[in-house]
mmCIF file of C-alpha atoms (C1' of nucleotides) in Angstrom:
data_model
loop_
_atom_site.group_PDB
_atom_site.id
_atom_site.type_symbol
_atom_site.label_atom_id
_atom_site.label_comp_id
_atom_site.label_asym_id
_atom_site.label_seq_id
_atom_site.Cartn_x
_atom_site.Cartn_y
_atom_site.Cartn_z
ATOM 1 C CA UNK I 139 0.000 0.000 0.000
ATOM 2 C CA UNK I 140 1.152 3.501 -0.637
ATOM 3 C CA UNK I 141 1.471 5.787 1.993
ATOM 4 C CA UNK I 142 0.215 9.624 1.777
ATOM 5 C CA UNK I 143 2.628 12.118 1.300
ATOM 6 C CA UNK I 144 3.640 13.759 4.254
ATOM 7 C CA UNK I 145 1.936 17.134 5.445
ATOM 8 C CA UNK I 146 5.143 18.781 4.414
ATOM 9 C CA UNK I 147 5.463 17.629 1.122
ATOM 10 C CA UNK I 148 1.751 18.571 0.336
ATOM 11 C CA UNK I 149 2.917 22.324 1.222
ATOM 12 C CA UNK I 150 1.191 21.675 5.024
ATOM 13 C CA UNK I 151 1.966 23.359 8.064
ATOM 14 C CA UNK I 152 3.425 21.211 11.266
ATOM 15 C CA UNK I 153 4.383 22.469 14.581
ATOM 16 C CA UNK I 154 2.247 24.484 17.461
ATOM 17 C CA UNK I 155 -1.091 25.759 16.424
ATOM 18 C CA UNK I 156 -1.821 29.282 16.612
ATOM 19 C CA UNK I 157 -4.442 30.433 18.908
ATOM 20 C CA UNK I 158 -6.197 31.164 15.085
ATOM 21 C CA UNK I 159 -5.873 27.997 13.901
ATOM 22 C CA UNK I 160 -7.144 26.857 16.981
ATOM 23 C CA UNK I 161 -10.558 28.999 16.389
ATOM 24 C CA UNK I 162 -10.938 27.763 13.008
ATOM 25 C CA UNK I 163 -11.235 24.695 13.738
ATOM 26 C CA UNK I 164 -13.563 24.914 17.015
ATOM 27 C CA UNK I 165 -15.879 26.907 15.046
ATOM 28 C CA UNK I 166 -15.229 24.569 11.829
ATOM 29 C CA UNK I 167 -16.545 21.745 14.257
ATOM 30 C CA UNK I 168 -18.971 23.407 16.233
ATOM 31 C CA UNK I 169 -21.075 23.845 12.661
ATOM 32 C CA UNK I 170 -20.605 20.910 10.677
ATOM 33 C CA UNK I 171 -18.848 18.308 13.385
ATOM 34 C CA UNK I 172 -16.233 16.157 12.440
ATOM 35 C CA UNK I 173 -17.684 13.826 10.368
ATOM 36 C CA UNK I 174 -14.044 13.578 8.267
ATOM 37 C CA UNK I 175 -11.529 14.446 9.193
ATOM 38 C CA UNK I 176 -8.756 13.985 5.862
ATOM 39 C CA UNK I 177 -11.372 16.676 4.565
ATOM 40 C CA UNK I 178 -11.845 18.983 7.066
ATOM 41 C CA UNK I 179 -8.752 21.081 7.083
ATOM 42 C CA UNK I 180 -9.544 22.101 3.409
ATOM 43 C CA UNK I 181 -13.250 22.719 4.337
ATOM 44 C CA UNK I 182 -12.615 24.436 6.994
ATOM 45 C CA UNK I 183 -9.488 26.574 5.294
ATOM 46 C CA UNK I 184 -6.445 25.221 7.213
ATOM 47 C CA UNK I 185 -3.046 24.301 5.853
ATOM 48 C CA UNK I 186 -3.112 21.251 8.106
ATOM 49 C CA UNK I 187 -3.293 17.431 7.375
ATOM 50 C CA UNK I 188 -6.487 15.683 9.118
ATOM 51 C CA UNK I 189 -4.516 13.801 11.700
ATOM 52 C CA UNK I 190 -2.979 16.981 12.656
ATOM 53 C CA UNK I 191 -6.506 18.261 12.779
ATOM 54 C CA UNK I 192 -8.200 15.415 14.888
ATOM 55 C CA UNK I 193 -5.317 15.575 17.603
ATOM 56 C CA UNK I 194 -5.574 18.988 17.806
ATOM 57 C CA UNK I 195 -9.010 18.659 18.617
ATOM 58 C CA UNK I 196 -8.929 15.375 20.670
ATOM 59 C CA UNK I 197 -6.139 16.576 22.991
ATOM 60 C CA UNK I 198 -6.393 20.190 23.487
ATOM 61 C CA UNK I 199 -9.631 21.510 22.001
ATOM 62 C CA UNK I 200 -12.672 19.014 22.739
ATOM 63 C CA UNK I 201 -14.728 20.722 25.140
ATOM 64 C CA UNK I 202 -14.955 18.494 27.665
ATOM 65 C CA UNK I 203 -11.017 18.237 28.625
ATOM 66 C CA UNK I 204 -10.694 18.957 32.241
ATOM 67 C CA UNK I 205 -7.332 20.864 32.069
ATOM 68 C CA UNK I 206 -5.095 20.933 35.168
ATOM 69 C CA UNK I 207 -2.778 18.418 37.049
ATOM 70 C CA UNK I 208 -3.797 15.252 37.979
ATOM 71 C CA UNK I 209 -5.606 14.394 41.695
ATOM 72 C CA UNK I 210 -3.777 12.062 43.711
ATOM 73 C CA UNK I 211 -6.999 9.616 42.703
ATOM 74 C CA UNK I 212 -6.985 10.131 39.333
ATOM 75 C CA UNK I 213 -3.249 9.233 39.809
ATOM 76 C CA UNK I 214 -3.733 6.139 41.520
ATOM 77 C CA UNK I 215 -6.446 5.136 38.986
ATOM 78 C CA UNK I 216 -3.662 5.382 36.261
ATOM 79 C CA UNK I 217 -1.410 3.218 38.465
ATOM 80 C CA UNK I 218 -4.157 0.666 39.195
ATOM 81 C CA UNK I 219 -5.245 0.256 35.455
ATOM 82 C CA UNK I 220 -1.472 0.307 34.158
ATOM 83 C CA UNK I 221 -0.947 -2.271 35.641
ATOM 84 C CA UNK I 222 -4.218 -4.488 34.690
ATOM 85 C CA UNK I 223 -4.185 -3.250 31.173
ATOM 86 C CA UNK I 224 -0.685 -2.390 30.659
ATOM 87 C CA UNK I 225 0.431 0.583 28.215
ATOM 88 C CA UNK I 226 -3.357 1.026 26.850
ATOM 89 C CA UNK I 227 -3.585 4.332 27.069
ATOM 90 C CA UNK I 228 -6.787 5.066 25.150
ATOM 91 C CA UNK I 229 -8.656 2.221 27.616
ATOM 92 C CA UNK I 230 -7.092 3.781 30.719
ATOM 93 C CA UNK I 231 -8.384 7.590 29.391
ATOM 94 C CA UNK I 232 -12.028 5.694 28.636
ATOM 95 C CA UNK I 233 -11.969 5.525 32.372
ATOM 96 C CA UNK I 234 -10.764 8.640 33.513
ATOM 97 C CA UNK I 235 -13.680 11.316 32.062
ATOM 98 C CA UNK I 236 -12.230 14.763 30.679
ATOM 99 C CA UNK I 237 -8.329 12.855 30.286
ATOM 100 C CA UNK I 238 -6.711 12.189 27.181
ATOM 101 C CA UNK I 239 -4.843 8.791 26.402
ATOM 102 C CA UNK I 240 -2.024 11.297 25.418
ATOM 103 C CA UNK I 241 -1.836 13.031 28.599
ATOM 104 C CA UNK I 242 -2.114 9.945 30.616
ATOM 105 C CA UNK I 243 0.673 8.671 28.575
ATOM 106 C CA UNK I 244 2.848 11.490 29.170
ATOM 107 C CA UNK I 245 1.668 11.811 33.260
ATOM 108 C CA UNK I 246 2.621 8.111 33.174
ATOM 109 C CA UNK I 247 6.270 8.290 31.419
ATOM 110 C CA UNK I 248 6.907 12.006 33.977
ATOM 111 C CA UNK I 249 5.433 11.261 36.977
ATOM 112 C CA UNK I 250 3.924 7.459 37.772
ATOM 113 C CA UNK I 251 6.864 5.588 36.367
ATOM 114 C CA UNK I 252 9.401 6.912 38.431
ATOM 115 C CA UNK I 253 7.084 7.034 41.757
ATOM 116 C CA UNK I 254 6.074 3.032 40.857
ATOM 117 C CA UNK I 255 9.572 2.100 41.062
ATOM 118 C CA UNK I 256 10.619 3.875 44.172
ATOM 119 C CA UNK I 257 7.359 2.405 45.628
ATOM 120 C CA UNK I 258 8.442 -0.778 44.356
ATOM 121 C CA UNK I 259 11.639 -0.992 46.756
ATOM 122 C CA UNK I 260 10.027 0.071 49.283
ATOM 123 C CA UNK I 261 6.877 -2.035 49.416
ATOM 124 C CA UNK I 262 7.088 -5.513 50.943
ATOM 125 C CA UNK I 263 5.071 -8.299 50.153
ATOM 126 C CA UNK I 264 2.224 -8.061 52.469
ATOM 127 C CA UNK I 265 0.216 -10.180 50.212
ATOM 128 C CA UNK I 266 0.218 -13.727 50.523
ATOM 129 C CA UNK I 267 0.627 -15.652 47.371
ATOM 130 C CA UNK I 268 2.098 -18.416 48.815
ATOM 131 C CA UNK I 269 -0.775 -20.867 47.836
ATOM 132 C CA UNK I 270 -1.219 -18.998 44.548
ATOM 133 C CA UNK I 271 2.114 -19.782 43.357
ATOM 134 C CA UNK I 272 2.461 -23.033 44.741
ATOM 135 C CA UNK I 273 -0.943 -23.938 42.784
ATOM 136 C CA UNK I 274 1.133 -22.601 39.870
ATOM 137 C CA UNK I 275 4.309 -25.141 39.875
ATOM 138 C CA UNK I 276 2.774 -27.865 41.032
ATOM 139 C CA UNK I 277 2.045 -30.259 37.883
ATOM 140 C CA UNK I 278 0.033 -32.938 40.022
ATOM 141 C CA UNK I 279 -2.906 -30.021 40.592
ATOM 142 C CA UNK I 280 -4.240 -30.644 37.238
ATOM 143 C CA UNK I 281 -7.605 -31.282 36.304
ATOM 144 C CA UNK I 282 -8.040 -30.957 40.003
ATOM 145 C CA UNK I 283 -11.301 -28.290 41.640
ATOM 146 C CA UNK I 284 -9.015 -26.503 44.729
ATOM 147 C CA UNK I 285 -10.807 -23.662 46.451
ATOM 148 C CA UNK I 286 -7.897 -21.344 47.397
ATOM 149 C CA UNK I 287 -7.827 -18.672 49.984
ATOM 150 C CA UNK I 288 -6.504 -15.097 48.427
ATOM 151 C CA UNK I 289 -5.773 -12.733 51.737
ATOM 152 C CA UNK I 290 -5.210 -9.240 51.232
ATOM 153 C CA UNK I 291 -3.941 -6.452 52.993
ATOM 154 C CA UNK I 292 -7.653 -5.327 53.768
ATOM 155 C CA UNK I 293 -8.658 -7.802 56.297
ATOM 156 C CA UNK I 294 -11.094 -9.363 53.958
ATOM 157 C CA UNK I 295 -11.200 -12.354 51.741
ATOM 158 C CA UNK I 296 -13.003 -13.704 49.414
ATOM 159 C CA UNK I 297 -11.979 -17.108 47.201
ATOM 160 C CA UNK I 298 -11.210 -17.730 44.144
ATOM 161 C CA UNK I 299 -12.189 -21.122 42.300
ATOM 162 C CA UNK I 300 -9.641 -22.938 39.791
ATOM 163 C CA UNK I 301 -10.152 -26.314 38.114
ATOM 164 C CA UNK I 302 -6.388 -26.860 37.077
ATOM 165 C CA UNK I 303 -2.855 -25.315 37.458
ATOM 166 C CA UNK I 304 -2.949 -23.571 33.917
ATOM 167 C CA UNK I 305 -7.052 -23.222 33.497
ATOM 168 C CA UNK I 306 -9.282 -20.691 35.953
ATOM 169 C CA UNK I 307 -12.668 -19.735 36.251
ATOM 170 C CA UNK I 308 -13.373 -17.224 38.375
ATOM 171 C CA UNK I 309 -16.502 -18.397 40.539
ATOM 172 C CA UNK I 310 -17.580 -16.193 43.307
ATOM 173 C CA UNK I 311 -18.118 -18.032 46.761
ATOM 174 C CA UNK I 312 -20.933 -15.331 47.288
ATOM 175 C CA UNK I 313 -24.477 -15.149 46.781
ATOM 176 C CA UNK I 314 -24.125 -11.648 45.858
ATOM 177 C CA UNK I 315 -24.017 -11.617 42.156
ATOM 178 C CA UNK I 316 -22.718 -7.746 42.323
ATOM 179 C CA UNK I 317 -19.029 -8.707 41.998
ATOM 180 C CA UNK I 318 -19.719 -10.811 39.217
ATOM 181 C CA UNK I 319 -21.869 -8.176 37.372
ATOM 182 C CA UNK I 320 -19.451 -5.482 37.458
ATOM 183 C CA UNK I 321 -16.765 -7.622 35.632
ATOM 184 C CA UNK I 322 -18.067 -7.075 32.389
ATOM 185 C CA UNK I 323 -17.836 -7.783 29.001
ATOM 186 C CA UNK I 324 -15.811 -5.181 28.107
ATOM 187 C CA UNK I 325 -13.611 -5.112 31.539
ATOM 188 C CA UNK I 326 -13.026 -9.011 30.510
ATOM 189 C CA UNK I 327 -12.446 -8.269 27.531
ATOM 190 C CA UNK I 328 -10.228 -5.858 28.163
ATOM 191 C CA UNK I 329 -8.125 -7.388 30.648
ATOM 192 C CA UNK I 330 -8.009 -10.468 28.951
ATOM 193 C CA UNK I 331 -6.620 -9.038 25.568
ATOM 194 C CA UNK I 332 -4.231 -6.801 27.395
ATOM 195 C CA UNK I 333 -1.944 -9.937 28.082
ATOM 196 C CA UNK I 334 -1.631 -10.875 24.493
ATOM 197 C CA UNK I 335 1.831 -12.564 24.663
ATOM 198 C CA UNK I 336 0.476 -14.921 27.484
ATOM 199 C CA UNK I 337 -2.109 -16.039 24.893
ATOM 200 C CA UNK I 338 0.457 -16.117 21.676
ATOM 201 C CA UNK I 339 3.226 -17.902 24.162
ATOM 202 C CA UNK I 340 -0.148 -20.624 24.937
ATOM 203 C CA UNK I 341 -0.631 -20.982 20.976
ATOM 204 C CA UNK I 342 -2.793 -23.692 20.430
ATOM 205 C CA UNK I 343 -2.601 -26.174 23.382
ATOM 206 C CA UNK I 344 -5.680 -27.139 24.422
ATOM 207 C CA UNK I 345 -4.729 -27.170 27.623
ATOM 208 C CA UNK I 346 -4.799 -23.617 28.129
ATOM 209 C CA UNK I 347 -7.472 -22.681 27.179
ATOM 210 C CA UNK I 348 -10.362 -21.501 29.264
ATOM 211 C CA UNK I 349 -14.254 -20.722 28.579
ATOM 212 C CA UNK I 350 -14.048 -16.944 28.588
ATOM 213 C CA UNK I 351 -17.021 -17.303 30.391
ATOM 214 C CA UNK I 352 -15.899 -15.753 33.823
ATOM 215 C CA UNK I 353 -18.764 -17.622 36.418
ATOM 216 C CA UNK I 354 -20.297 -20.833 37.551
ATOM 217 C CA UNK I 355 -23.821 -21.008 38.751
ATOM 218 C CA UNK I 356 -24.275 -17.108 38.026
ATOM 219 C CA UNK I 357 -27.083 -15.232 35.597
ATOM 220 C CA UNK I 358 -23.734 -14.061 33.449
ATOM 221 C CA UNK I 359 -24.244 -14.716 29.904
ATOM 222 C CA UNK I 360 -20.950 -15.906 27.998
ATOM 223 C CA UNK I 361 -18.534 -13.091 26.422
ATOM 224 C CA UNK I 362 -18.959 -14.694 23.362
ATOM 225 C CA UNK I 363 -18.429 -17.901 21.447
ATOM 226 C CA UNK I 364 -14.642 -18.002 21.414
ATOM 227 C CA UNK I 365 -12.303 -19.152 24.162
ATOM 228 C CA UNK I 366 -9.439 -17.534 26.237
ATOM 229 C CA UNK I 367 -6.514 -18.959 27.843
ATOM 230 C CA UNK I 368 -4.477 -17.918 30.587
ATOM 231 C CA UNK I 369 -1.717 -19.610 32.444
ATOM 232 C CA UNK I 370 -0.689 -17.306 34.945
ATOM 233 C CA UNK I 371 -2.438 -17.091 38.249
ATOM 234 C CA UNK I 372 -1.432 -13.562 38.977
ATOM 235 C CA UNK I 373 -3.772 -12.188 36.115
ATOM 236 C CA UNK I 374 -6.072 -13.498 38.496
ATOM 237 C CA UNK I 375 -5.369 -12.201 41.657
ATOM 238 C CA UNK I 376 -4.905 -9.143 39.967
ATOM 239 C CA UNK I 377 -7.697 -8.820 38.425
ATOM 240 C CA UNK I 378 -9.888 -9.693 41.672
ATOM 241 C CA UNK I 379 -8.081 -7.554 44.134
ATOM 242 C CA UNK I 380 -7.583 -4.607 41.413
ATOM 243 C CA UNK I 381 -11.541 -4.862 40.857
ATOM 244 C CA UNK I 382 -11.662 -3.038 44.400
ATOM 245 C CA UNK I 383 -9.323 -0.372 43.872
ATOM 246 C CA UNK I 384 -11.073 1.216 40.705
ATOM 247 C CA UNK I 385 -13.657 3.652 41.433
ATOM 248 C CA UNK I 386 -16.291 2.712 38.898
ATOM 249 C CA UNK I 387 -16.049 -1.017 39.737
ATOM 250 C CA UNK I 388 -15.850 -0.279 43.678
ATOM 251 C CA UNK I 389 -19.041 1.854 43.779
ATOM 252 C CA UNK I 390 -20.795 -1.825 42.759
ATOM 253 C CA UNK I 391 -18.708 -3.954 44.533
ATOM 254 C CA UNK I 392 -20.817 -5.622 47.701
ATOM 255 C CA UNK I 393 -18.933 -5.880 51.445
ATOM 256 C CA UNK I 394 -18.313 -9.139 51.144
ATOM 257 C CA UNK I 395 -17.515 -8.969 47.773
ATOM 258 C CA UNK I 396 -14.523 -7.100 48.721
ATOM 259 C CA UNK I 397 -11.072 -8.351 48.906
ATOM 260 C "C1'" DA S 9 24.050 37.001 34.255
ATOM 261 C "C1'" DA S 10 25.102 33.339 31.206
ATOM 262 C "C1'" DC S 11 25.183 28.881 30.054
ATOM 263 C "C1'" DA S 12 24.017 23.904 30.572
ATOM 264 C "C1'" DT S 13 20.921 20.505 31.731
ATOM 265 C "C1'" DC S 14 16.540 18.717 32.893
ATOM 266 C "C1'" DC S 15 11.684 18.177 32.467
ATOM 267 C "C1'" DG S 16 6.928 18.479 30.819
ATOM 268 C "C1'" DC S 17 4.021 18.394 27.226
ATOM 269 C "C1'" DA S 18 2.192 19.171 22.574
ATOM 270 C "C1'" DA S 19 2.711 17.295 18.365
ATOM 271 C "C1'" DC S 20 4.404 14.050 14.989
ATOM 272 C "C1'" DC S 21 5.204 9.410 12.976
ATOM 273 C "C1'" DG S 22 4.312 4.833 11.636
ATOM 274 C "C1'" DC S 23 1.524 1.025 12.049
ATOM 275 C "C1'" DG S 24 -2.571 -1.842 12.339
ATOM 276 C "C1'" DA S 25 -7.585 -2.338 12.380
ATOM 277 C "C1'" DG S 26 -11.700 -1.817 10.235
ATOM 278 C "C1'" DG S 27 -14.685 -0.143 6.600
ATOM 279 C "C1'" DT S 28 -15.836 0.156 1.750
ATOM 280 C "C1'" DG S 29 -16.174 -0.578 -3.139
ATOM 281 C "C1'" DT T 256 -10.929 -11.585 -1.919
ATOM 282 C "C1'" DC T 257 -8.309 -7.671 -2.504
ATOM 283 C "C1'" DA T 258 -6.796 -2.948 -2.721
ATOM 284 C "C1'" DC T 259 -7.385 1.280 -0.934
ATOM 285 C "C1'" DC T 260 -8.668 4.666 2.488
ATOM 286 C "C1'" DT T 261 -9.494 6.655 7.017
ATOM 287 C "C1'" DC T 262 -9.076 6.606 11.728
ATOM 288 C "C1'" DG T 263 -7.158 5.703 16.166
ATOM 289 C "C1'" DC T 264 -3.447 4.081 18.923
ATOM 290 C "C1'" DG T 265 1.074 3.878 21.071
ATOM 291 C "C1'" DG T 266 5.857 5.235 20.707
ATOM 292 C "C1'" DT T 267 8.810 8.963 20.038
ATOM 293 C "C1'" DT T 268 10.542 13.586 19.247
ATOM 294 C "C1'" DG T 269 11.683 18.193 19.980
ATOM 295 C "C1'" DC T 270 10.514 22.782 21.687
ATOM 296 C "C1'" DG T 271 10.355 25.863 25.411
ATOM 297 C "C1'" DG T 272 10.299 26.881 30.180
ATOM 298 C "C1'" DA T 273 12.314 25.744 34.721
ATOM 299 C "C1'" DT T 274 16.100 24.726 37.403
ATOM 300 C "C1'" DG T 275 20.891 24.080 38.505
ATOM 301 C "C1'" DT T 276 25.815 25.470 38.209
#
DNA sequence: AACATCCGCAACCGCGAGGTG
DNA sequence: TCACCTCGCGGTTGCGGATGT
């Protein structure tokens, strides 16, 4: 496939925008929207390329951009998601209203990254995983049901079903169906495609793969017709202790869902 | 005061996904 | 099915202000 010239070869402006440029294209989009954008810039009389255009718009102009630094939650939110969905950006801004995946991304590489790491060797491991990675290396566990006991630093606990060392379902010991609700399709989803070299590394074994349907006994339909895999018992814990620590989950997260 | 270095952030680049004819 | 196009994403760059020497 060819590629389109460049902006500067078509005779296009790059760099800052001018707080003119910046006008013509809020009230360029305040009139006709941005229905596309390769064709607005001439529409609208800029000597911009689209892309220029739409990140101009996305990152700096959309009205609803809540300008300003970053709350010590909004900070921790980052940190949380990071680190269930990894460098997703645009999936960690979906959850943070009035942020941009750009601005995330550059409070992330600034600020976060450094403060992670010094947290990192400081922090001890105050949570138990002993039985979590024991589950893990020990080949004779599989095919086997073991109820096992994740503890947290929170004083609460909750379990965790697993039918074999390299296969999970996450079943919910609860009669509460709230924490079982609030993992979604699209949280699953999410979190389950944001570890995409697990699944390549798990290619086609059998073996690991997993209904991606994330309950037993619960009202949950199935994601969808295909399957998941994941070896790695950490994605799990993760993903039920994290659950707690992000606002939008938390708010529907019952007291003894909690971990 | 002058220069060097660091840091934050806006903007760019290249790629892949998805849509369309 | 394929080629082409547009859009959105994530990585990277480079400018300009802040800070240090």
């Amino acid at each position: 496939m060819v590629r389109a010239p460049c902006c500067e070869k078509m005779g296009l402006k790059k760099g800052p925008w001018t707080p003119e440029e910046d006008q013509i294209l809020i009230n360029y989009i305040r009139l006709y929207g941005h229905g596309n954008w390769r064709a607005l810039p001439k529409q609208a009389g800029l000597l911009r390329c689209g892309k220029s255009c739409r990140l101009r718009w996305t990152n700096y102009l959309r009205p609803d951009i809540k300008r300003g630094n970053f709350s010590r939650e909004e900070e921790e939110t980052i940190i949380n998601l990071h680190e269930i969905l990894g460098n997703r950006w645009s999936a960690i801004a979906a959850r943070l209203p009035g942020r941009t995946d750009n601005e995330i991304k550059n409070v992330w590489h600034t600020h976060l990254k450094k403060r992670l790491k010094q947290n990192q060797n400081q922090a001890s491991a105050a949570t138990t995983m002993s039985d979590v990675s024991k589950c893990n290396q020990d080949p004779k566990k599989e095919q086997e049901h073991v109820n096992i006991s994740i503890s947290s630093p929170q004083e609460c606990s909750s379990e965790v079903s697993y039918v074999s060392n390299t296969c999970m379902k996450i079943e919910s010991s609860s009669s509460d169906q709230s924490l079982l609700e609030i993992i979604d399709e699209n949280f699953l989803s999410e979190v389950l495609s944001a570890d995409s070299s697990v699944m390549e590394s798990a290619g086609d074994n059998p073996e690991l793969q997993i209904s991606s349907t994330p309950v037993a006994g619960a009202t949950m339909e199935p994601l969808n017709s295909s399957c998941y895999m994941y070896d790695n018992m950490d994605f799990w814990f993760n993903l039920f202790t994290r659950a707690g620590e992000i606002p939008e989950l938390s708010e529907n997260l019952s007291n003894d869902c909690r971990l």
